[in-house]
Short mmCIF file of C-alpha atoms and ligand atoms in Angstrom, two decimals:
data_model
loop_
_atom_site.label_atom_id
_atom_site.label_comp_id
_atom_site.label_asym_id
_atom_site.label_seq_id
_atom_site.Cartn_x
_atom_site.Cartn_y
_atom_site.Cartn_z
CA UNK J 4 160.76 63.90 119.82
CA UNK J 5 158.79 62.81 116.76
CA UNK J 6 159.74 59.41 115.36
CA UNK J 7 161.74 59.39 112.12
CA UNK J 8 160.50 57.64 108.97
CA UNK J 9 161.98 54.62 107.23
CA UNK J 10 161.31 52.60 104.11
CA UNK J 11 160.52 48.89 104.68
CA UNK J 12 161.84 48.09 101.17
CA UNK J 13 165.15 49.93 100.73
CA UNK J 14 165.83 50.92 104.34
CA UNK J 15 166.34 54.64 103.70
CA UNK J 16 165.75 56.73 106.84
CA UNK J 17 164.26 60.23 106.64
CA UNK J 18 164.42 62.71 109.50
CA UNK J 19 161.06 63.75 110.97
CA UNK J 20 159.94 67.25 110.10
CA UNK J 21 157.19 69.26 108.46
CA UNK J 22 158.86 68.82 105.05
CA UNK J 23 159.60 65.06 105.47
CA UNK J 24 158.89 63.07 102.27
CA UNK J 25 155.35 61.73 101.98
CA UNK J 26 156.74 58.50 100.54
CA UNK J 27 160.15 56.95 99.85
CA UNK J 28 162.26 57.85 96.82
CA UNK J 29 161.79 54.22 95.71
CA UNK J 30 158.02 54.69 95.64
CA UNK J 31 157.12 52.71 98.75
CA UNK J 32 154.94 54.02 101.60
CA UNK J 33 157.02 54.95 104.67
CA UNK J 34 156.84 53.64 108.23
CA UNK J 35 158.03 54.91 111.61
CA UNK J 36 161.49 53.85 112.79
CA UNK J 37 159.90 53.10 116.17
CA UNK J 38 157.31 50.40 116.74
CA UNK J 39 156.50 50.45 120.45
CA UNK J 40 155.50 47.23 122.15
CA UNK J 41 153.55 47.26 125.39
CA UNK J 42 155.32 46.17 128.58
CA UNK J 43 153.76 43.21 130.40
CA UNK J 44 150.23 41.87 130.16
CA UNK J 45 147.40 44.37 129.68
CA UNK J 46 144.65 44.65 132.25
CA UNK J 47 141.31 42.93 131.74
CA UNK J 48 138.67 45.25 130.31
CA UNK J 49 136.78 45.61 133.60
CA UNK J 50 139.82 47.12 135.31
CA UNK J 51 141.12 49.07 132.33
CA UNK J 52 140.56 52.86 132.48
CA UNK J 53 139.08 53.52 129.03
CA UNK J 54 138.07 57.13 129.70
CA UNK J 55 140.55 58.37 127.08
CA UNK J 56 139.13 56.14 124.36
CA UNK J 57 141.62 54.66 121.93
CA UNK J 58 144.43 56.59 123.66
CA UNK J 59 144.05 53.99 126.42
CA UNK J 60 146.63 52.20 124.28
CA UNK J 61 149.19 55.05 124.27
CA UNK J 62 151.98 52.58 125.08
CA UNK J 63 151.43 50.93 121.68
CA UNK J 64 151.56 54.21 119.75
CA UNK J 65 154.64 55.96 118.26
CA UNK J 66 152.90 59.34 118.64
CA UNK J 67 152.14 61.53 121.66
CA UNK J 68 148.54 62.47 122.35
CA UNK J 69 148.00 66.11 121.35
CA UNK J 70 144.70 66.30 119.44
CA UNK J 71 141.81 64.28 120.76
CA UNK J 72 138.14 64.10 121.66
CA UNK J 73 138.83 60.88 123.65
CA UNK J 74 137.33 59.04 120.70
CA UNK J 75 137.22 55.28 120.27
CA UNK J 76 136.38 52.24 122.35
CA UNK J 77 133.37 51.89 120.12
CA UNK J 78 130.72 49.38 121.23
CA UNK J 79 130.73 45.82 119.95
CA UNK J 80 127.20 44.38 119.90
CA UNK J 81 125.55 41.08 119.08
CA UNK J 82 123.93 41.02 115.64
CA UNK J 83 121.81 37.89 115.89
CA UNK J 84 120.36 38.25 112.37
CA UNK J 85 123.88 37.85 111.03
CA UNK J 86 125.15 35.44 113.72
CA UNK J 87 128.07 37.81 114.21
CA UNK J 88 129.15 40.78 116.30
CA UNK J 89 129.17 44.28 114.84
CA UNK J 90 131.70 46.84 116.03
CA UNK J 91 129.98 50.21 115.74
CA UNK J 92 132.71 52.26 114.09
CA UNK J 93 130.18 54.90 113.08
CA UNK J 94 130.02 55.98 116.73
CA UNK J 95 132.83 58.53 116.40
CA UNK J 96 132.85 62.37 116.49
CA UNK J 97 132.54 62.59 112.68
CA UNK J 98 130.58 59.38 112.23
CA UNK J 99 133.29 57.19 110.78
CA UNK J 100 136.26 55.05 111.80
CA UNK J 101 138.52 57.56 110.07
CA UNK J 102 138.68 59.49 113.36
CA UNK J 103 140.96 56.71 114.66
CA UNK J 104 143.57 57.85 112.16
CA UNK J 105 142.77 61.56 112.32
CA UNK J 106 143.48 61.82 116.06
CA UNK J 107 146.95 60.27 115.61
CA UNK J 108 147.70 62.07 112.33
CA UNK J 109 146.88 65.53 113.67
CA UNK J 110 148.77 64.68 116.87
CA UNK J 111 151.79 63.90 114.70
CA UNK J 112 151.26 67.17 112.78
CA UNK J 113 151.43 69.06 116.09
CA UNK J 114 154.60 67.15 117.07
CA UNK J 115 156.19 68.28 113.81
CA UNK J 116 155.05 71.88 114.11
CA UNK J 117 152.96 71.66 110.94
CA UNK J 118 150.87 74.79 110.21
CA UNK J 119 148.71 73.41 107.42
CA UNK J 120 147.61 69.92 106.39
CA UNK J 121 146.40 68.68 103.01
CA UNK J 122 144.30 65.61 102.34
CA UNK J 123 142.41 64.09 99.42
CA UNK J 124 139.31 62.08 100.14
CA UNK J 125 135.96 60.94 98.81
CA UNK J 126 134.43 62.39 101.95
CA UNK J 127 134.77 60.64 105.29
CA UNK J 128 138.54 61.00 105.71
CA UNK J 129 138.33 64.62 104.58
CA UNK J 130 135.57 65.39 107.07
CA UNK J 131 137.61 63.70 109.78
CA UNK J 132 140.91 65.46 109.01
CA UNK J 133 139.08 68.82 108.76
CA UNK J 134 137.42 68.25 112.14
CA UNK J 135 140.65 67.27 113.90
CA UNK J 136 142.53 70.14 112.24
CA UNK J 137 139.92 72.46 113.76
CA UNK J 138 140.52 70.84 117.14
CA UNK J 139 144.29 71.31 116.67
CA UNK J 140 144.05 74.89 115.40
CA UNK J 141 145.80 73.86 112.18
CA UNK J 142 144.72 74.97 108.67
CA UNK J 143 143.42 72.29 106.30
CA UNK J 144 142.83 72.05 102.54
CA UNK J 145 140.72 69.02 101.61
CA UNK J 146 140.73 67.88 97.97
CA UNK J 147 137.44 66.17 97.08
CA UNK J 148 135.73 64.90 93.93
CA UNK J 149 133.37 67.44 92.35
CA UNK J 150 130.41 65.14 93.14
CA UNK J 151 131.25 64.73 96.85
CA UNK J 152 128.25 64.11 99.10
CA UNK J 153 126.84 67.41 100.35
CA UNK J 154 126.83 66.35 104.01
CA UNK J 155 130.54 65.52 103.91
CA UNK J 156 131.30 68.82 102.17
CA UNK J 157 129.36 70.63 104.89
CA UNK J 158 131.39 68.94 107.61
CA UNK J 159 134.58 70.14 105.93
CA UNK J 160 133.33 73.69 105.38
CA UNK J 161 131.80 74.12 108.82
CA UNK J 162 135.12 73.10 110.42
CA UNK J 163 136.60 76.11 108.55
CA UNK J 164 138.71 73.90 106.29
CA UNK J 165 138.96 74.72 102.58
CA UNK J 166 137.38 72.14 100.27
CA UNK J 167 139.06 71.99 96.86
CA UNK J 168 136.68 70.34 94.38
CA UNK J 169 138.39 68.54 91.51
CA UNK J 170 136.69 67.36 88.33
CA UNK J 171 137.67 63.93 87.04
CA UNK J 172 138.36 60.59 88.66
CA UNK J 173 139.25 59.88 92.27
CA UNK J 174 142.87 59.47 91.08
CA UNK J 175 142.78 62.99 89.58
CA UNK J 176 141.86 64.32 93.03
CA UNK J 177 144.98 62.71 94.51
CA UNK J 178 147.20 64.06 91.73
CA UNK J 179 145.98 67.61 92.31
CA UNK J 180 146.54 67.30 96.06
CA UNK J 181 150.07 65.93 95.64
CA UNK J 182 150.99 68.78 93.36
CA UNK J 183 150.09 71.19 96.14
CA UNK J 184 151.95 69.08 98.74
CA UNK J 185 155.18 68.93 96.77
CA UNK J 186 155.20 72.45 95.35
CA UNK J 187 157.73 73.43 92.71
CA UNK J 188 160.87 72.04 94.37
CA UNK J 189 160.20 68.50 93.19
CA UNK J 190 160.46 68.03 89.46
CA UNK J 191 157.64 65.51 89.24
CA UNK J 192 160.02 62.56 88.92
CA UNK J 193 159.83 61.25 92.46
CA UNK J 194 160.25 57.56 91.77
CA UNK J 195 164.04 57.27 91.44
CA UNK J 196 166.56 56.69 94.24
CA UNK J 197 167.46 59.86 96.10
CA UNK J 198 164.56 61.83 94.72
CA UNK J 199 162.11 61.41 97.56
CA UNK J 200 159.12 63.78 97.31
CA UNK J 201 159.77 66.30 100.10
CA UNK J 202 156.78 68.36 101.22
CA UNK J 203 157.97 71.78 100.21
CA UNK J 204 154.65 73.01 98.87
CA UNK J 205 151.58 74.31 100.64
CA UNK J 206 151.44 71.91 103.58
CA UNK J 207 151.89 68.45 105.10
CA UNK J 208 150.12 65.46 103.54
CA UNK J 209 147.77 64.12 106.24
CA UNK J 210 146.88 61.24 103.94
CA UNK J 211 144.78 58.34 105.21
CA UNK J 212 146.33 56.25 102.42
CA UNK J 213 150.04 57.13 102.76
CA UNK J 214 150.75 58.66 106.15
CA UNK J 215 151.99 56.06 108.67
CA UNK J 216 150.49 58.15 111.48
CA UNK J 217 147.03 57.27 110.19
CA UNK J 218 147.72 53.51 110.44
CA UNK J 219 149.09 53.92 113.96
CA UNK J 220 145.59 55.09 114.80
CA UNK J 221 143.60 52.46 112.93
CA UNK J 222 145.65 49.77 114.69
CA UNK J 223 143.66 50.53 117.81
CA UNK J 224 140.64 48.84 116.22
CA UNK J 225 142.38 45.50 116.83
CA UNK J 226 143.34 46.38 120.40
CA UNK J 227 139.74 47.22 121.21
CA UNK J 228 138.35 44.06 119.60
CA UNK J 229 140.80 41.93 121.59
CA UNK J 230 140.20 43.81 124.85
CA UNK J 231 136.44 43.56 124.43
CA UNK J 232 136.62 39.78 124.24
CA UNK J 233 139.03 39.21 127.14
CA UNK J 234 142.27 39.58 125.16
CA UNK J 235 141.40 36.92 122.61
CA UNK J 236 140.86 37.28 118.87
CA UNK J 237 137.82 36.28 116.77
CA UNK J 238 138.12 33.60 114.09
CA UNK J 239 137.53 36.14 111.34
CA UNK J 240 137.03 39.86 110.73
CA UNK J 241 135.17 40.95 107.59
CA UNK J 242 136.00 44.51 106.48
CA UNK J 243 135.38 46.93 103.59
CA UNK J 244 138.53 47.28 101.48
CA UNK J 245 139.45 50.45 99.58
CA UNK J 246 142.87 51.86 100.44
CA UNK J 247 142.93 49.32 103.29
CA UNK J 248 143.08 51.98 106.00
CA UNK J 249 141.15 49.88 108.49
CA UNK J 250 142.14 46.52 107.00
CA UNK J 251 145.88 47.17 107.42
CA UNK J 252 145.34 48.84 110.77
CA UNK J 253 143.56 45.70 111.95
CA UNK J 254 146.38 43.53 110.59
CA UNK J 255 149.06 45.61 112.27
CA UNK J 256 147.23 45.74 115.56
CA UNK J 257 146.48 42.02 115.76
CA UNK J 258 150.05 41.23 114.65
CA UNK J 259 151.49 43.41 117.39
CA UNK J 260 149.33 41.73 120.04
CA UNK J 261 150.26 38.31 118.71
CA UNK J 262 154.01 39.09 118.65
CA UNK J 263 153.81 40.46 122.19
CA UNK J 264 152.18 37.20 123.34
CA UNK J 265 149.06 39.06 124.50
CA UNK J 266 146.76 37.05 122.21
CA UNK J 267 147.21 33.60 120.77
CA UNK J 268 147.04 33.65 116.97
CA UNK J 269 145.54 35.89 114.31
CA UNK J 270 141.98 36.28 112.99
CA UNK J 271 141.45 35.66 109.30
CA UNK J 272 141.10 39.01 107.54
CA UNK J 273 138.41 38.91 104.85
CA UNK J 274 138.00 41.92 102.59
CA UNK J 275 134.97 43.26 100.70
CA UNK J 276 135.47 45.34 97.56
CA UNK J 277 132.92 46.93 95.25
CA UNK J 278 132.39 45.33 91.85
CA UNK J 279 134.45 47.23 89.29
CA UNK J 280 136.76 48.69 91.98
CA UNK J 281 138.45 45.50 93.11
CA UNK J 282 142.23 45.63 92.54
CA UNK J 283 142.97 43.36 95.50
CA UNK J 284 140.47 40.75 94.28
CA UNK J 285 142.19 40.98 90.88
CA UNK J 286 145.61 40.49 92.47
CA UNK J 287 144.27 37.32 94.12
CA UNK J 288 142.81 36.09 90.83
CA UNK J 289 139.12 36.45 91.78
CA UNK J 290 136.07 37.84 89.97
CA UNK J 291 136.18 41.63 90.05
CA UNK J 292 132.65 42.33 88.78
CA UNK J 293 129.20 41.15 89.82
CA UNK J 294 127.34 38.19 88.28
CA UNK J 295 126.29 40.33 85.29
CA UNK J 296 129.82 41.58 84.72
CA UNK J 297 128.84 45.04 85.99
CA UNK J 298 130.45 47.49 88.38
CA UNK J 299 128.65 49.39 91.13
CA UNK J 300 129.01 52.98 92.31
CA UNK J 301 126.95 52.63 95.50
CA UNK J 302 129.98 52.12 97.77
CA UNK J 303 131.44 55.58 97.11
CA UNK J 304 133.88 55.37 100.03
CA UNK J 305 135.97 52.56 98.52
CA UNK J 306 136.21 53.39 94.81
CA UNK J 307 139.96 52.91 94.84
CA UNK J 308 141.64 51.36 91.81
CA UNK J 309 145.25 51.84 92.94
CA UNK J 310 145.55 51.37 96.71
CA UNK J 311 148.67 53.04 98.14
CA UNK J 312 149.60 49.89 100.03
CA UNK J 313 148.28 47.17 97.73
CA UNK J 314 151.23 44.81 98.23
CA UNK J 315 150.86 45.04 102.00
CA UNK J 316 147.16 44.26 101.76
CA UNK J 317 147.81 41.13 99.71
CA UNK J 318 150.55 40.12 102.18
CA UNK J 319 148.15 40.59 105.11
CA UNK J 320 145.53 38.44 103.39
CA UNK J 321 148.03 35.69 102.70
CA UNK J 322 149.53 35.83 106.20
CA UNK J 323 146.11 35.36 107.84
CA UNK J 324 144.63 32.82 105.42
CA UNK J 325 142.25 35.60 104.41
CA UNK J 326 140.60 36.52 101.14
CA UNK J 327 138.92 39.37 99.24
CA UNK J 328 135.76 39.28 97.13
CA UNK J 329 133.85 41.80 95.01
CA UNK J 330 130.18 42.53 95.73
CA UNK J 331 127.61 43.96 93.35
CA UNK J 332 125.15 46.79 93.97
CA UNK J 333 122.15 44.51 94.61
CA UNK J 334 123.91 42.63 97.41
CA UNK J 335 125.05 45.91 99.01
CA UNK J 336 121.58 47.50 98.82
CA UNK J 337 119.91 44.40 100.25
CA UNK J 338 122.39 44.40 103.13
CA UNK J 339 121.87 48.14 103.69
CA UNK J 340 118.08 47.76 103.93
CA UNK J 341 118.47 44.91 106.36
CA UNK J 342 120.92 46.88 108.51
CA UNK J 343 118.57 49.86 108.65
CA UNK J 344 115.59 47.64 109.54
CA UNK J 345 117.65 46.27 112.42
CA UNK J 346 118.51 49.73 113.73
CA UNK J 347 122.01 50.07 112.33
CA UNK J 348 121.79 53.45 110.57
CA UNK J 349 124.90 53.23 108.43
CA UNK J 350 126.05 54.46 105.02
CA UNK J 351 125.99 52.30 101.86
CA UNK J 352 129.78 51.74 101.72
CA UNK J 353 129.79 49.98 105.05
CA UNK J 354 126.93 47.62 104.12
CA UNK J 355 129.39 45.85 101.86
CA UNK J 356 130.97 44.04 104.81
CA UNK J 357 127.79 42.33 106.11
CA UNK J 358 126.96 41.52 102.45
CA UNK J 359 130.37 39.89 102.11
CA UNK J 360 129.87 37.96 105.34
CA UNK J 361 126.85 36.23 103.78
CA UNK J 362 128.78 35.49 100.61
CA UNK J 363 131.73 34.08 102.56
CA UNK J 364 129.31 31.80 104.47
CA UNK J 365 127.64 30.67 101.23
CA UNK J 366 131.05 29.93 99.73
CA UNK J 367 132.08 27.89 102.79
CA UNK J 368 134.95 30.26 103.61
CA UNK J 369 133.40 31.03 107.02
CA UNK J 370 131.95 28.13 109.03
CA UNK J 371 128.61 28.35 110.82
CA UNK J 372 130.22 28.23 114.28
CA UNK J 373 133.01 30.73 113.51
CA UNK J 374 133.27 33.75 115.79
CA UNK J 375 133.06 36.74 113.40
CA UNK J 376 133.42 40.49 113.99
CA UNK J 377 132.27 43.00 111.35
CA UNK J 378 133.01 46.73 111.70
CA UNK J 379 130.22 49.08 110.61
CA UNK J 380 132.41 51.89 109.40
CA UNK J 381 130.30 54.96 108.61
CA UNK J 382 127.11 56.67 109.71
CA UNK J 383 124.01 56.95 107.55
CA UNK J 384 123.60 60.55 108.73
CA UNK J 385 126.26 61.65 106.23
CA UNK J 386 124.77 59.80 103.24
CA UNK J 387 123.08 62.78 101.58
ZN1 ZN K 415 162.46 52.88 99.70
#
C-alpha cells in the first residue's frame, strides 16, 4: 500500500494514486502521512550489509524498493588540501546525487501504477529520472531549457525518454511541464482551498523539487554520512543550494537519526548559492551577488530563483545554526580547477561547495578544527 499524502501546513490528506495532487490546494509542498523510524540501534558499518546501496536503509523509507541499481553508499574520502572529507556523490549510475531521489521516486511511481512520468530539470535530475524510468519500464517526458548541456540531453534521449526543450527561463520550463501534468481539468487557479492540482494530464510529476518521494531518497545521504563515521555526525556539512534537494534531504535524514537517538545532535548545514541566484541568502539578509555586484551562470545546476521549499530550507538553516552565502564565478572556477588538479573530476555546479567552505573558514563561521563533510554532487563527464 502506497503512503497517502498530507500537507504540513493545513493538514489536508490526499489519497495516494496516479492522479494525486502534486502539491496542496493551499500551495504548500506535500509530505507522506507515514514517517518510518528504525527499530533499535543500527549495526556498525563493518557488520552492515551494504550490498543494496542506499536501500540498506529500507526501514527508514516510506516506499518499497521496486526500481534500483543498488546505487548509493558513495565513498567518503579525505581531502587534505581542504582539511575536510568529500563524499563522492558523483559516483552514481548517472553521475549525480539525483539518483538517490530517482530510485525512490520511480519506486513510488511503480507502487502507484503510474504509466508515464514528467519532470522539468536543468539536466542532472532529468537524466536521472529518464534513466530510472527506463529501468522501471515507464515512459518519461523531460522538460529542459533550450540550452541544456548536450551530454545531459544525450542521457535523456538514449534512455528513450522524450526531451521537451523550452525557450525562456528555468521557471518557464517548470510552467510548461506543470501544464502537461495538470491537463485541462484544472482551471489554472490551484492556490485556493479545495482546488488542489490533481494530475489529470499527461502523467505523474516525478519532480525533484516537489515530490516527497524524491526527498525520501536524498535523506539517505545523511544515513550514509553517519554510518561511515560510526553513527556520529560531523560538525558541519557544506552543500550546494538550488531547490535544496540534497540540503533538505540531509536535514531530514540527520533529524530522523537524532530523534531516534541514533546520533547525538545535528551538524550545522551551510549552503552555497550562485551569485545572482541566491533567494535563500536574500531571505537571510546576506549579499546575493559577488564582490562586483555581478551574477554568475557557471553553476547551471542551481539557477533557481524560487525554490519549491524555500521556507523549509530557511527553517533547516535556523534549526541547525547554519547559514547560506552566495559565491561568484571566479571563486567557483578557482575551486573547480583545484578539484580537477586533485583528481576530483566534477562539474562546475558542485565546485561551489568547496569554494564556500573556504569562504566560511575565512569568515570564521567554520573553525580550523571542525569536522566538515562536503558532498561533490555531479560528475565532470556530463559537463559538455
Ligand atoms: Zn495545505
